[in-house]
Amino acid sequence: MISVYAEKELDQNGFKNLQLIEDSFKEGKVKIAIKYYHEIPTKNIKSNPIILFELFKGLFESKIENSIISSIFNMIKKSDIKINSDIGYFLMVGFLWNDGLKYAERILQEMMELKIIPPAHAFILLMRSYWKNEMINKSEKLLELIKFINIREYSYYLRLLLIYYNKKKDKDGIYKWINELMKFTDEDFKIRNFPVLMLSYGILGKLSNTLELWEELNEKYSGEVLSSAISVLLDQIGIYGDITTLKKHWKLFINDSNDKYILNLNHFNSYIEALCRFKAFDEAIK
C-alpha cells in the first residue's frame, strides 16, 4: 500500500508512476513494472528514493534472480541516477535476504567508492552473513573498514567478532583480537566488553586475567550491570580454577547485605555446574 508520506513527497506524475509500478508487482507482472519505471519521463522522478524503493522492493519480493536485479541497478546507474545511503542499505539487505552475498558486497564497495556511508545495521547483516558462511577473513577485513569509518561502531563489531571466536573456542582468533578490544577504556565500553574479555581469557587458560577484570568491574559497579560478568566468572572458575576460589566468590555473593549483587537462576546454575566439575556433588544438591 502506498503511504501517505509518498503522496505528500511526490508530484502528480511521480505518484501516478509509483502507483503503476506497485500495481504491476501486485499482479505479478514484474516485466511490466520494470517497463513502467523505464518509461518515467524525467530523471528527477526516476531518482526519487520513494520510486527506487518501490521498484527494488517489488523485485526482491518477486524472488527473481539477483543477477537480473543487479543488471537493473547497473542500468539505473548508467542513467546518472544517484543512489543515496538509504537505497544502498535497502539493496544490501535485499540481496542478503535473497541469498546474494556477492551482490551485497558490490553495493557496499560502490557506496564506499562514492564516499556514501550506509547505516550501521548494514554492517551487522553483512558480518553475520560472513559468519554464517564461515568467511572469517572477510569478516575481519570488514572490521578494519568499520574501524576506519566509526570508532564507536568499531568497538561494537569487534565485541561481536570476539563473541564469535569465544563460541568457537578459537584461540588463534581470540589471540588476534583480544588486545584490540582491551584498548577501549571508556566506562560504557568496559561494562559491555569485560564479560566477553573475561570469557576470552578463560578460554586462553588465563584465569588470572579473568579474575583481574572481574575485580575491576566489581570495584566500580553493582546490581544488574554485574549479572553477565558473575555468570562468566563462576563458569571460568569451574573450568580452569579450583573449588576454594569458587566458594570464596560465591560466599561473597550470597552474604551480600548491601544488595550489591542481584543473583538469578543462571548464577545458581553456574555455581552448581562448577561444583559438579569439582565433583562436589553433595554440595551441589544442597
Backbone as numpy.savetxt, mean C-alpha at the origin, in Angstrom:
# Nx Ny Nz CAx CAy CAz Cx Cy Cz
-24.50 5.93 -14.17 -25.34 7.13 -14.17 -24.46 8.38 -14.17
-24.76 9.30 -15.06 -24.00 10.54 -15.16 -24.28 11.40 -13.94
-23.24 11.90 -13.34 -23.38 12.64 -12.09 -23.85 14.07 -12.32
-24.38 14.66 -11.24 -24.77 16.07 -11.26 -23.54 16.93 -11.51
-22.40 16.48 -10.98 -21.14 17.21 -11.17 -20.82 17.33 -12.65
-21.03 16.24 -13.41 -20.75 16.26 -14.85 -21.64 17.27 -15.56
-22.90 17.32 -15.16 -23.83 18.27 -15.78 -23.37 19.71 -15.56
-22.80 19.97 -14.41 -22.35 21.33 -14.10 -21.04 21.67 -14.82
-20.17 20.68 -14.96 -18.83 20.94 -15.48 -18.76 20.97 -17.00
-19.67 20.28 -17.68 -19.62 20.19 -19.13 -20.62 21.13 -19.78
-20.25 21.64 -20.95 -21.22 22.44 -21.70 -22.20 21.48 -22.39
-23.13 22.04 -23.15 -24.19 21.23 -23.75 -23.63 20.14 -24.67
-22.66 20.51 -25.51 -22.06 19.53 -26.42 -21.30 18.44 -25.67
-20.54 18.86 -24.65 -19.78 17.91 -23.86 -20.69 16.92 -23.16
-21.77 17.43 -22.59 -22.70 16.56 -21.87 -23.39 15.58 -22.82
-23.71 16.06 -24.01 -24.35 15.20 -25.01 -23.41 14.06 -25.40
-22.15 14.38 -25.64 -21.17 13.35 -25.99 -20.95 12.36 -24.86
-20.92 12.86 -23.65 -20.76 11.99 -22.48 -21.91 10.99 -22.41
-23.11 11.49 -22.65 -24.30 10.63 -22.57 -24.27 9.56 -23.66
-23.85 9.94 -24.86 -23.76 8.97 -25.96 -22.76 7.86 -25.64
-21.61 8.24 -25.07 -20.58 7.26 -24.72 -21.09 6.32 -23.63
-21.70 6.89 -22.60 -22.19 6.07 -21.50 -23.29 5.12 -21.96
-24.22 5.61 -22.75 -25.33 4.77 -23.23 -24.81 3.62 -24.09
-23.80 3.90 -24.90 -23.23 2.85 -25.76 -22.60 1.74 -24.93
-21.86 2.11 -23.90 -21.26 1.09 -23.03 -22.34 0.28 -22.31
-23.40 0.95 -21.89 -24.49 0.24 -21.21 -25.11 -0.82 -22.12
-25.17 -0.50 -23.40 -25.76 -1.42 -24.37 -24.75 -2.45 -24.88
-23.54 -2.39 -24.34 -22.50 -3.34 -24.75 -21.89 -3.02 -26.10
-22.09 -1.81 -26.58 -21.58 -1.40 -27.90 -20.27 -0.63 -27.72
-19.21 -1.38 -27.46 -17.92 -0.78 -27.14 -17.37 0.01 -28.33
-17.43 -0.58 -29.52 -16.89 0.10 -30.71 -17.65 1.40 -31.00
-18.95 1.40 -30.75 -19.75 2.60 -30.97 -19.35 3.68 -29.98
-19.09 3.27 -28.73 -18.67 4.24 -27.70 -17.34 4.89 -28.09
-16.41 4.06 -28.59 -15.12 4.59 -29.04 -15.31 5.54 -30.22
-16.20 5.15 -31.13 -16.50 5.98 -32.30 -17.04 7.34 -31.87
-17.95 7.33 -30.89 -18.51 8.60 -30.41 -17.41 9.49 -29.81
-16.47 8.85 -29.12 -15.39 9.65 -28.54 -14.57 10.31 -29.65
-14.20 9.55 -30.66 -13.37 10.10 -31.74 -14.11 11.17 -32.55
-15.43 11.12 -32.52 -16.22 12.10 -33.28 -16.46 13.39 -32.50
-16.02 13.44 -31.26 -16.16 14.68 -30.49 -15.44 15.79 -31.25
-16.12 16.90 -31.50 -15.58 17.91 -32.43 -14.39 18.72 -31.95
-14.24 18.93 -30.65 -13.17 19.82 -30.19 -12.23 19.10 -29.23
-10.96 19.50 -29.28 -9.95 18.92 -28.38 -10.26 19.26 -26.92
-10.85 20.41 -26.70 -11.18 20.85 -25.34 -12.14 19.86 -24.68
-13.15 19.42 -25.43 -14.11 18.46 -24.88 -13.46 17.08 -24.77
-12.70 16.70 -25.80 -12.05 15.38 -25.79 -11.12 15.20 -24.60
-10.46 16.26 -24.21 -9.46 16.15 -23.13 -10.06 16.40 -21.75
-11.37 16.66 -21.69 -12.00 16.88 -20.38 -11.89 15.60 -19.54
-11.38 15.70 -18.31 -11.20 14.50 -17.47 -12.48 13.69 -17.28
-13.63 14.35 -17.26 -14.89 13.64 -17.08 -15.16 12.73 -18.28
-14.91 13.25 -19.48 -15.11 12.47 -20.70 -14.12 11.30 -20.74
-12.86 11.59 -20.46 -11.84 10.54 -20.48 -12.13 9.46 -19.44
-12.55 9.90 -18.26 -12.88 8.94 -17.20 -13.99 8.00 -17.66
-15.03 8.55 -18.26 -16.16 7.73 -18.71 -15.73 6.76 -19.80
-14.87 7.23 -20.71 -14.39 6.37 -21.78 -13.61 5.18 -21.23
-12.62 5.45 -20.39 -11.77 4.36 -19.89 -12.50 3.49 -18.87
-13.39 4.09 -18.12 -14.21 3.30 -17.18 -15.01 2.26 -17.97
-15.64 2.70 -19.06 -16.41 1.77 -19.89 -15.55 0.70 -20.52
-14.35 1.08 -20.96 -13.45 0.11 -21.58 -13.01 -0.96 -20.60
-12.62 -0.55 -19.40 -12.18 -1.52 -18.40 -13.32 -2.42 -17.95
-14.50 -1.84 -17.75 -15.64 -2.64 -17.31 -16.09 -3.62 -18.38
-15.80 -3.30 -19.63 -16.15 -4.20 -20.74 -15.19 -5.38 -20.83
-14.10 -5.31 -20.04 -13.09 -6.38 -19.97 -12.49 -6.70 -21.35
-12.33 -5.66 -22.18 -11.65 -5.89 -23.45 -10.15 -5.97 -23.19
-9.40 -6.40 -24.18 -7.97 -6.64 -23.98 -7.23 -5.36 -23.62
-6.28 -5.51 -22.72 -5.48 -4.35 -22.29 -4.73 -3.72 -23.46
-4.31 -4.54 -24.42 -3.57 -4.00 -25.56 -4.43 -3.03 -26.37
-5.73 -3.32 -26.45 -6.64 -2.44 -27.19 -6.83 -1.13 -26.43
-7.02 -1.24 -25.11 -7.16 -0.03 -24.29 -5.90 0.82 -24.38
-4.75 0.15 -24.36 -3.47 0.87 -24.45 -3.33 1.58 -25.80
-3.75 0.92 -26.87 -3.65 1.54 -28.20 -4.58 2.74 -28.31
-5.76 2.66 -27.68 -6.68 3.80 -27.67 -6.05 4.96 -26.90
-5.42 4.63 -25.80 -4.73 5.66 -25.01 -3.63 6.32 -25.83
-2.88 5.52 -26.58 -1.79 6.06 -27.41 -2.33 6.96 -28.52
-3.47 6.59 -29.09 -4.09 7.42 -30.12 -4.51 8.77 -29.54
-5.04 8.73 -28.32 -5.46 9.96 -27.66 -4.25 10.86 -27.41
-3.14 10.26 -26.99 -1.93 11.05 -26.75 -1.42 11.72 -28.03
-1.53 11.00 -29.13 -1.07 11.56 -30.41 -1.88 12.78 -30.82
-3.09 12.89 -30.27 -3.93 14.05 -30.56 -3.55 15.24 -29.70
-2.43 15.09 -28.99 -1.92 16.16 -28.11 -2.86 16.45 -26.95
-3.57 15.41 -26.51 -4.45 15.54 -25.35 -3.66 15.17 -24.11
-3.66 16.05 -23.14 -2.85 15.86 -21.94 -3.59 14.99 -20.92
-2.82 14.14 -20.27 -3.37 13.26 -19.24 -2.97 13.82 -17.88
-3.96 14.11 -17.04 -3.62 14.65 -15.72 -3.40 13.52 -14.71
-3.09 13.90 -13.49 -2.76 12.93 -12.44 -3.91 11.97 -12.16
-5.13 12.49 -12.11 -6.29 11.65 -11.78 -6.57 10.61 -12.86
-6.49 11.04 -14.12 -6.74 10.10 -15.21 -5.62 9.06 -15.27
-4.38 9.50 -15.08 -3.27 8.56 -15.06 -3.43 7.53 -13.96
-3.85 8.00 -12.79 -4.10 7.09 -11.66 -5.19 6.09 -12.01
-6.28 6.59 -12.60 -7.39 5.71 -12.95 -6.95 4.65 -13.96
-6.12 5.05 -14.92 -5.61 4.09 -15.90 -4.74 3.02 -15.23
-3.89 3.44 -14.30 -3.06 2.47 -13.59 -3.93 1.47 -12.84
-4.91 1.99 -12.11 -5.81 1.12 -11.33 -6.57 0.18 -12.26
-7.06 0.73 -13.38 -7.82 -0.08 -14.32 -6.99 -1.21 -14.91
-5.77 -0.90 -15.32 -4.91 -1.94 -15.89 -4.57 -3.01 -14.84
-4.30 -2.60 -13.62 -4.00 -3.58 -12.57 -5.21 -4.45 -12.28
-6.38 -3.84 -12.26 -7.63 -4.59 -12.05 -7.87 -5.56 -13.20
-7.40 -5.19 -14.38 -7.60 -6.00 -15.58 -6.40 -6.92 -15.85
-5.58 -7.15 -14.80 -4.40 -8.01 -14.90 -3.41 -7.53 -15.96
-3.25 -6.21 -16.03 -2.34 -5.64 -17.02 -1.21 -4.88 -16.35
-0.40 -5.59 -15.59 0.67 -4.96 -14.82 1.62 -4.15 -15.72
2.04 -4.73 -16.84 3.02 -4.03 -17.69 2.45 -2.73 -18.26
1.14 -2.71 -18.47 0.52 -1.48 -18.99 0.43 -0.42 -17.90
0.17 -0.86 -16.67 0.17 0.08 -15.54 1.55 0.68 -15.35
2.59 -0.14 -15.53 3.97 0.35 -15.42 4.25 1.42 -16.48
3.76 1.19 -17.68 3.98 2.16 -18.76 3.33 3.50 -18.44
2.12 3.43 -17.89 1.42 4.67 -17.53 2.23 5.44 -16.50
2.72 4.74 -15.48 3.52 5.40 -14.45 4.78 6.01 -15.06
5.44 5.27 -15.92 6.67 5.77 -16.55 6.39 7.04 -17.36
5.31 7.04 -18.11 4.97 8.21 -18.92 4.60 9.40 -18.04
3.90 9.13 -16.94 3.54 10.21 -16.02 4.79 10.83 -15.41
5.74 9.98 -15.02 6.96 10.49 -14.41 7.78 11.30 -15.42
7.80 10.85 -16.67 8.53 11.59 -17.71 7.93 12.97 -17.94
6.61 13.07 -17.72 5.92 14.36 -17.86 5.90 15.14 -16.55
6.61 14.58 -15.54 6.67 15.20 -14.20 5.27 15.32 -13.57
4.44 14.31 -13.83 3.12 14.21 -13.20 3.21 13.17 -12.10
2.93 13.56 -10.88 3.01 12.64 -9.74 1.62 12.06 -9.47
1.45 10.75 -9.59 0.15 10.15 -9.32 -0.16 10.15 -7.83
-1.44 10.00 -7.45 -1.78 9.90 -6.03 -1.03 8.76 -5.36
-0.79 8.90 -4.07 0.03 7.93 -3.34 -0.51 6.51 -3.43
-1.84 6.37 -3.49 -2.43 5.03 -3.48 -2.03 4.23 -4.72
-1.70 4.92 -5.80 -1.28 4.21 -7.01 -0.03 3.38 -6.75
0.87 3.92 -5.94 2.10 3.20 -5.63 1.82 1.97 -4.77
0.85 2.09 -3.87 0.49 0.95 -3.02 0.00 -0.20 -3.89
-0.91 0.11 -4.81 -1.47 -0.94 -5.68 -0.39 -1.58 -6.54
0.50 -0.76 -7.06 1.56 -1.29 -7.91 2.52 -2.16 -7.11
2.85 -1.71 -5.90 3.78 -2.49 -5.08 3.14 -3.81 -4.66
1.86 -3.78 -4.32 1.18 -5.02 -3.94 1.15 -6.00 -5.11
1.00 -5.46 -6.30 1.02 -6.31 -7.49 2.39 -6.96 -7.66
3.45 -6.21 -7.39 4.80 -6.77 -7.46 4.98 -7.88 -6.43
4.51 -7.64 -5.22 4.64 -8.66 -4.17 3.86 -9.92 -4.53
2.65 -9.70 -5.04 1.80 -10.83 -5.43 2.48 -11.70 -6.48
3.21 -11.05 -7.38 3.89 -11.76 -8.46 5.35 -12.06 -8.16
5.74 -11.86 -6.88 7.11 -12.15 -6.44 8.15 -11.36 -7.22
7.80 -10.14 -7.61 8.74 -9.27 -8.33 9.43 -8.32 -7.35
10.26 -8.87 -6.50 10.84 -8.11 -5.41 11.80 -7.03 -5.90
12.58 -7.34 -6.92 13.50 -6.33 -7.46 12.75 -5.10 -7.95
11.61 -5.33 -8.59 10.82 -4.21 -9.08 10.23 -3.41 -7.93
9.81 -4.10 -6.87 9.24 -3.38 -5.73 10.30 -2.50 -5.07
11.55 -2.98 -5.04 12.63 -2.19 -4.45 12.98 -0.98 -5.33
12.93 -1.16 -6.65 13.17 -0.03 -7.55 12.07 1.01 -7.42
10.84 0.53 -7.25 9.72 1.45 -7.05 9.90 2.22 -5.76
10.42 1.55 -4.74 10.67 2.20 -3.46 11.69 3.33 -3.61
12.70 3.10 -4.42 13.71 4.15 -4.66 13.09 5.36 -5.35
12.14 5.11 -6.25 11.43 6.20 -6.91 10.59 6.97 -5.90
9.91 6.24 -5.02 9.08 6.88 -4.00 9.93 7.74 -3.07
11.12 7.26 -2.74 12.02 8.04 -1.89 12.36 9.37 -2.54
12.56 9.35 -3.83 12.89 10.57 -4.57 11.71 11.54 -4.58
10.50 11.01 -4.57 9.31 11.86 -4.70 8.87 12.47 -3.38
8.76 11.64 -2.34 8.13 12.12 -1.10 8.64 11.31 0.08
9.38 11.93 0.97 10.03 11.21 2.07 9.03 10.60 3.05
7.91 11.28 3.30 6.92 10.73 4.24 6.29 9.46 3.67
5.91 9.51 2.42 5.36 8.32 1.79 6.41 7.22 1.72
7.64 7.61 1.54 8.73 6.63 1.46 8.80 5.79 2.72
8.68 6.43 3.86 8.72 5.70 5.13 7.59 4.68 5.21
6.43 5.08 4.74 5.26 4.19 4.78 5.51 2.95 3.91
5.96 3.17 2.68 6.19 2.05 1.77 7.37 1.20 2.22
8.37 1.83 2.79 9.52 1.10 3.32 9.08 0.15 4.43
8.18 0.65 5.28 7.65 -0.20 6.35 6.89 -1.39 5.76
6.10 -1.14 4.72 5.36 -2.23 4.07 6.31 -3.28 3.48
7.41 -2.80 2.90 8.39 -3.73 2.32 9.01 -4.59 3.41
9.34 -3.99 4.54 9.94 -4.75 5.63 8.92 -5.73 6.22
7.65 -5.33 6.29 6.60 -6.25 6.74 6.54 -7.47 5.81
6.67 -7.20 4.52 6.67 -8.29 3.53 7.83 -9.25 3.80
9.03 -8.70 4.00 10.20 -9.55 4.26 10.06 -10.28 5.60
9.44 -9.62 6.58 9.21 -10.29 7.86 8.32 -11.52 7.69
7.25 -11.36 6.91 6.33 -12.48 6.68 7.04 -13.64 5.98
7.94 -13.28 5.08 8.69 -14.31 4.35 9.87 -14.85 5.15
10.16 -14.17 6.29 11.36 -14.49 7.07 12.61 -14.45 6.18
12.63 -13.48 5.31 13.72 -13.30 4.35 14.81 -12.44 5.00
15.82 -13.08 5.54 16.86 -12.35 6.27 17.66 -11.42 5.37
17.91 -11.83 4.13 18.66 -10.96 3.21 17.90 -9.67 2.95
16.60 -9.80 2.71 15.78 -8.62 2.48 15.72 -7.71 3.69
15.61 -8.32 4.87 15.57 -7.54 6.12 16.88 -6.81 6.32
17.99 -7.52 6.15 19.31 -6.89 6.30 19.47 -5.69 5.37
18.94 -5.83 4.18 19.10 -4.79 3.16 18.39 -3.50 3.53
17.24 -3.60 4.24 16.39 -2.42 4.43 16.20 -1.98 5.88
16.59 -2.80 6.83 16.29 -2.48 8.23 16.96 -1.19 8.68
18.20 -0.98 8.29 18.90 0.25 8.70 18.30 1.49 8.06
17.75 1.31 6.88 17.09 2.43 6.19 15.86 2.90 6.98
15.08 1.94 7.47 13.90 2.31 8.25 14.29 2.89 9.60
15.41 2.44 10.14 15.87 2.96 11.43 16.26 4.43 11.37
16.48 4.96 10.17 16.88 6.37 10.03 15.76 7.33 10.41
14.52 6.86 10.39 13.40 7.75 10.65 13.20 7.87 12.16
13.52 9.04 12.68 13.50 9.25 14.14 12.32 10.07 14.61
11.50 10.56 13.70 10.30 11.30 14.08 9.43 10.41 14.97
8.84 10.98 16.02 8.09 10.19 16.99 6.93 9.44 16.35
6.27 10.08 15.39 5.15 9.43 14.71 5.63 8.20 13.95
6.81 8.30 13.34 7.38 7.17 12.63 7.74 6.05 13.60
8.29 6.43 14.75 8.71 5.42 15.72 7.55 4.54 16.16
6.42 5.16 16.45 5.26 4.41 16.93 4.85 3.35 15.91
4.91 3.71 14.64 4.50 2.78 13.58 5.61 1.81 13.18
6.84 2.29 13.20 7.94 1.48 12.67 8.53 0.51 13.68
8.55 0.89 14.95 9.27 0.08 15.93 8.75 -1.35 16.06
7.43 -1.59 16.11 6.99 -2.99 16.17 7.47 -3.81 14.99
7.49 -3.21 13.80 7.99 -3.90 12.61 9.48 -4.18 12.76
10.22 -3.19 13.23 11.66 -3.35 13.42 11.97 -4.37 14.52
11.16 -4.37 15.57 11.35 -5.35 16.65 11.25 -6.77 16.10
10.26 -6.98 15.25 10.10 -8.31 14.64 11.26 -8.62 13.71
11.70 -7.63 12.94 12.82 -7.83 12.02 14.07 -8.27 12.77
14.37 -7.57 13.86 15.56 -7.93 14.64 15.41 -9.33 15.24
14.19 -9.67 15.65 13.97 -11.01 16.17 14.27 -12.08 15.14
13.78 -11.87 13.92 14.03 -12.83 12.84 15.52 -12.95 12.54
16.23 -11.84 12.69 17.69 -11.86 12.47 18.44 -12.48 13.64
17.70 -12.84 14.70 18.34 -13.42 15.88 18.98 -12.40 16.78
18.55 -11.14 16.66 19.12 -10.06 17.47 18.09 -9.60 18.50
17.81 -10.49 19.45 16.80 -10.18 20.46 17.17 -8.96 21.28
18.45 -8.74 21.49 18.88 -7.58 22.29 18.42 -6.27 21.64
18.45 -6.22 20.31 17.97 -5.03 19.60 16.46 -4.88 19.73
15.76 -6.02 19.70 14.31 -6.00 19.90 13.98 -5.43 21.27
14.71 -5.87 22.28 14.48 -5.39 23.65 14.82 -3.91 23.79
15.86 -3.46 23.12 16.24 -2.04 23.17 15.14 -1.15 22.59
14.60 -1.57 21.45 13.52 -0.79 20.83 12.28 -0.78 21.73
11.99 -1.93 22.34 10.87 -1.99 23.26 11.06 -1.02 24.42
12.23 -1.00 25.00 12.49 -0.13 26.15 12.32 1.34 25.76
12.74 1.68 24.56 12.59 3.07 24.11 11.11 3.45 23.96
10.33 2.54 23.39 8.89 2.79 23.28 8.23 2.84 24.64
8.58 1.89 25.48 7.96 1.76 26.80 8.23 2.98 27.67
9.38 3.58 27.48 9.75 4.75 28.28 8.91 5.97 27.94
8.49 6.07 26.68 7.83 7.29 26.22 6.31 7.19 26.10
5.79 5.98 25.93 4.37 5.85 25.59 3.63 4.93 26.54
2.31 4.96 26.41 1.46 4.09 27.21 0.16 3.84 26.44
-0.63 2.88 26.93 -1.94 2.63 26.34 -1.88 1.84 25.04
-2.87 2.09 24.18 -3.02 1.33 22.94 -1.81 1.43 22.01
-1.07 2.53 22.13 0.11 2.73 21.29 1.08 1.55 21.42
1.12 0.95 22.60 2.08 -0.12 22.87 1.55 -1.51 22.50
0.30 -1.59 22.11 -0.35 -2.89 21.94 0.39 -3.83 20.99
0.66 -3.39 19.77 1.31 -4.28 18.81 2.74 -4.60 19.23
3.40 -3.63 19.87 4.78 -3.86 20.32 4.83 -4.92 21.42
3.82 -4.94 22.30 3.77 -5.95 23.36 3.67 -7.35 22.75
2.80 -7.49 21.75 2.64 -8.80 21.10 3.94 -9.26 20.46
4.59 -8.36 19.75 5.87 -8.70 19.10 6.91 -9.08 20.15
6.97 -8.30 21.22 7.94 -8.55 22.28 7.78 -9.95 22.86
6.55 -10.31 23.23 6.30 -11.62 23.83 6.62 -12.75 22.85
6.22 -12.55 21.60 6.49 -13.58 20.58 7.99 -13.80 20.39
8.73 -12.71 20.30 10.16 -12.82 20.02 10.94 -13.36 21.22
10.52 -13.00 22.42 11.16 -13.59 23.61 10.88 -15.08 23.64
9.64 -15.45 23.27 9.28 -16.87 23.25 10.10 -17.67 22.27
10.46 -17.06 21.15 11.21 -17.77 20.11 12.71 -17.74 20.36
13.22 -16.57 20.76 14.67 -16.38 20.81 15.22 -16.12 22.22
14.32 -15.97 23.20 14.77 -15.60 24.53 14.72 -16.75 25.52
14.44 -16.41 26.76 14.36 -17.42 27.81 13.15 -17.13 28.68
12.77 -18.11 29.47 11.54 -17.99 30.25 11.66 -16.93 31.35
12.86 -16.70 31.85 13.05 -15.67 32.88 12.74 -14.29 32.33
13.25 -14.00 31.14 12.98 -12.70 30.50 11.50 -12.56 30.18
10.89 -13.65 29.74 9.46 -13.64 29.43 8.64 -13.31 30.67
8.90 -14.00 31.76 8.13 -13.79 32.99 8.35 -12.39 33.55
9.57 -11.88 33.41 9.87 -10.54 33.91 8.99 -9.50 33.23
8.87 -9.58 31.94 8.06 -8.61 31.21 6.57 -8.83 31.46
6.15 -10.08 31.52 4.73 -10.35 31.76 4.30 -9.86 33.13
5.16 -10.03 34.10 4.87 -9.53 35.45 4.70 -8.01 35.42
5.52 -7.34 34.64 5.42 -5.89 34.50 4.05 -5.50 33.94
3.58 -6.24 32.96 2.29 -5.93 32.35 1.12 -6.22 33.30
1.18 -7.37 33.95 0.07 -7.81 34.80 -0.05 -6.97 36.07
1.08 -6.59 36.64 1.07 -5.83 37.90 1.00 -4.32 37.68
0.60 -3.92 36.51 0.49 -2.50 36.18 -0.65 -1.86 36.96
-0.32 -0.92 37.83 -1.34 -0.25 38.65 -1.71 1.13 38.11
-1.02 1.56 37.07 -1.25 2.91 36.53 -1.93 2.89 35.16
-2.45 1.74 34.79 -3.12 1.59 33.49 -2.23 2.00 32.32
-0.95 1.74 32.47 -0.02 2.04 31.37 -0.20 1.05 30.22
-0.51 -0.20 30.57 -0.63 -1.24 29.56 -2.08 -1.68 29.43
-2.56 -1.75 28.22 -3.91 -2.23 27.95 -3.78 -3.59 27.27
-3.96 -4.64 28.06 -3.77 -6.00 27.54 -5.05 -6.51 26.89
-4.88 -7.28 25.83 -6.03 -7.89 25.17 -5.77 -9.38 24.97
-6.71 -10.05 24.34 -6.61 -11.50 24.17 -5.36 -11.91 23.40
-4.97 -11.10 22.43 -3.76 -11.42 21.65 -2.52 -11.48 22.53
-2.45 -10.59 23.52 -1.29 -10.58 24.42 -1.26 -11.85 25.27
-2.43 -12.24 25.77 -2.49 -13.47 26.57 -2.12 -14.68 25.71
-2.60 -14.70 24.49 -2.26 -15.81 23.58 -0.76 -15.86 23.31
-0.16 -14.68 23.10 1.29 -14.63 22.84 2.07 -15.15 24.04
1.62 -14.78 25.23 2.30 -15.23 26.46 2.17 -16.75 26.62
0.96 -17.27 26.40 0.74 -18.71 26.53 1.56 -19.49 25.51
1.59 -19.01 24.28 2.38 -19.68 23.24 3.87 -19.67 23.59
4.33 -18.55 24.15 5.74 -18.47 24.55 6.04 -19.47 25.67
5.14 -19.57 26.64 5.33 -20.54 27.72 5.40 -21.96 27.16
4.54 -22.24 26.20 4.53 -23.58 25.60 5.84 -23.87 24.86
6.41 -22.85 24.26 7.70 -23.05 23.59 8.79 -23.43 24.59
8.64 -22.89 25.82 9.60 -23.22 26.88 9.18 -24.47 27.64
8.12 -25.13 27.12 7.58 -26.36 27.73 7.08 -26.14 29.15
6.67 -24.91 29.44 6.10 -24.60 30.75 4.59 -24.77 30.67
4.16 -26.00 30.39 2.75 -26.25 30.10 1.86 -26.03 31.31
2.36 -26.35 32.50 1.55 -26.16 33.71 1.19 -24.69 33.90
2.15 -23.82 33.66 1.89 -22.39 33.81 1.00 -21.86 32.69
1.10 -22.47 31.54 0.32 -22.01 30.39 -1.17 -22.24 30.58
-1.54 -23.28 31.35 -2.96 -23.59 31.52 -3.55 -23.02 32.80
-2.76 -22.22 33.53 -3.27 -21.64 34.77 -4.38 -20.64 34.48
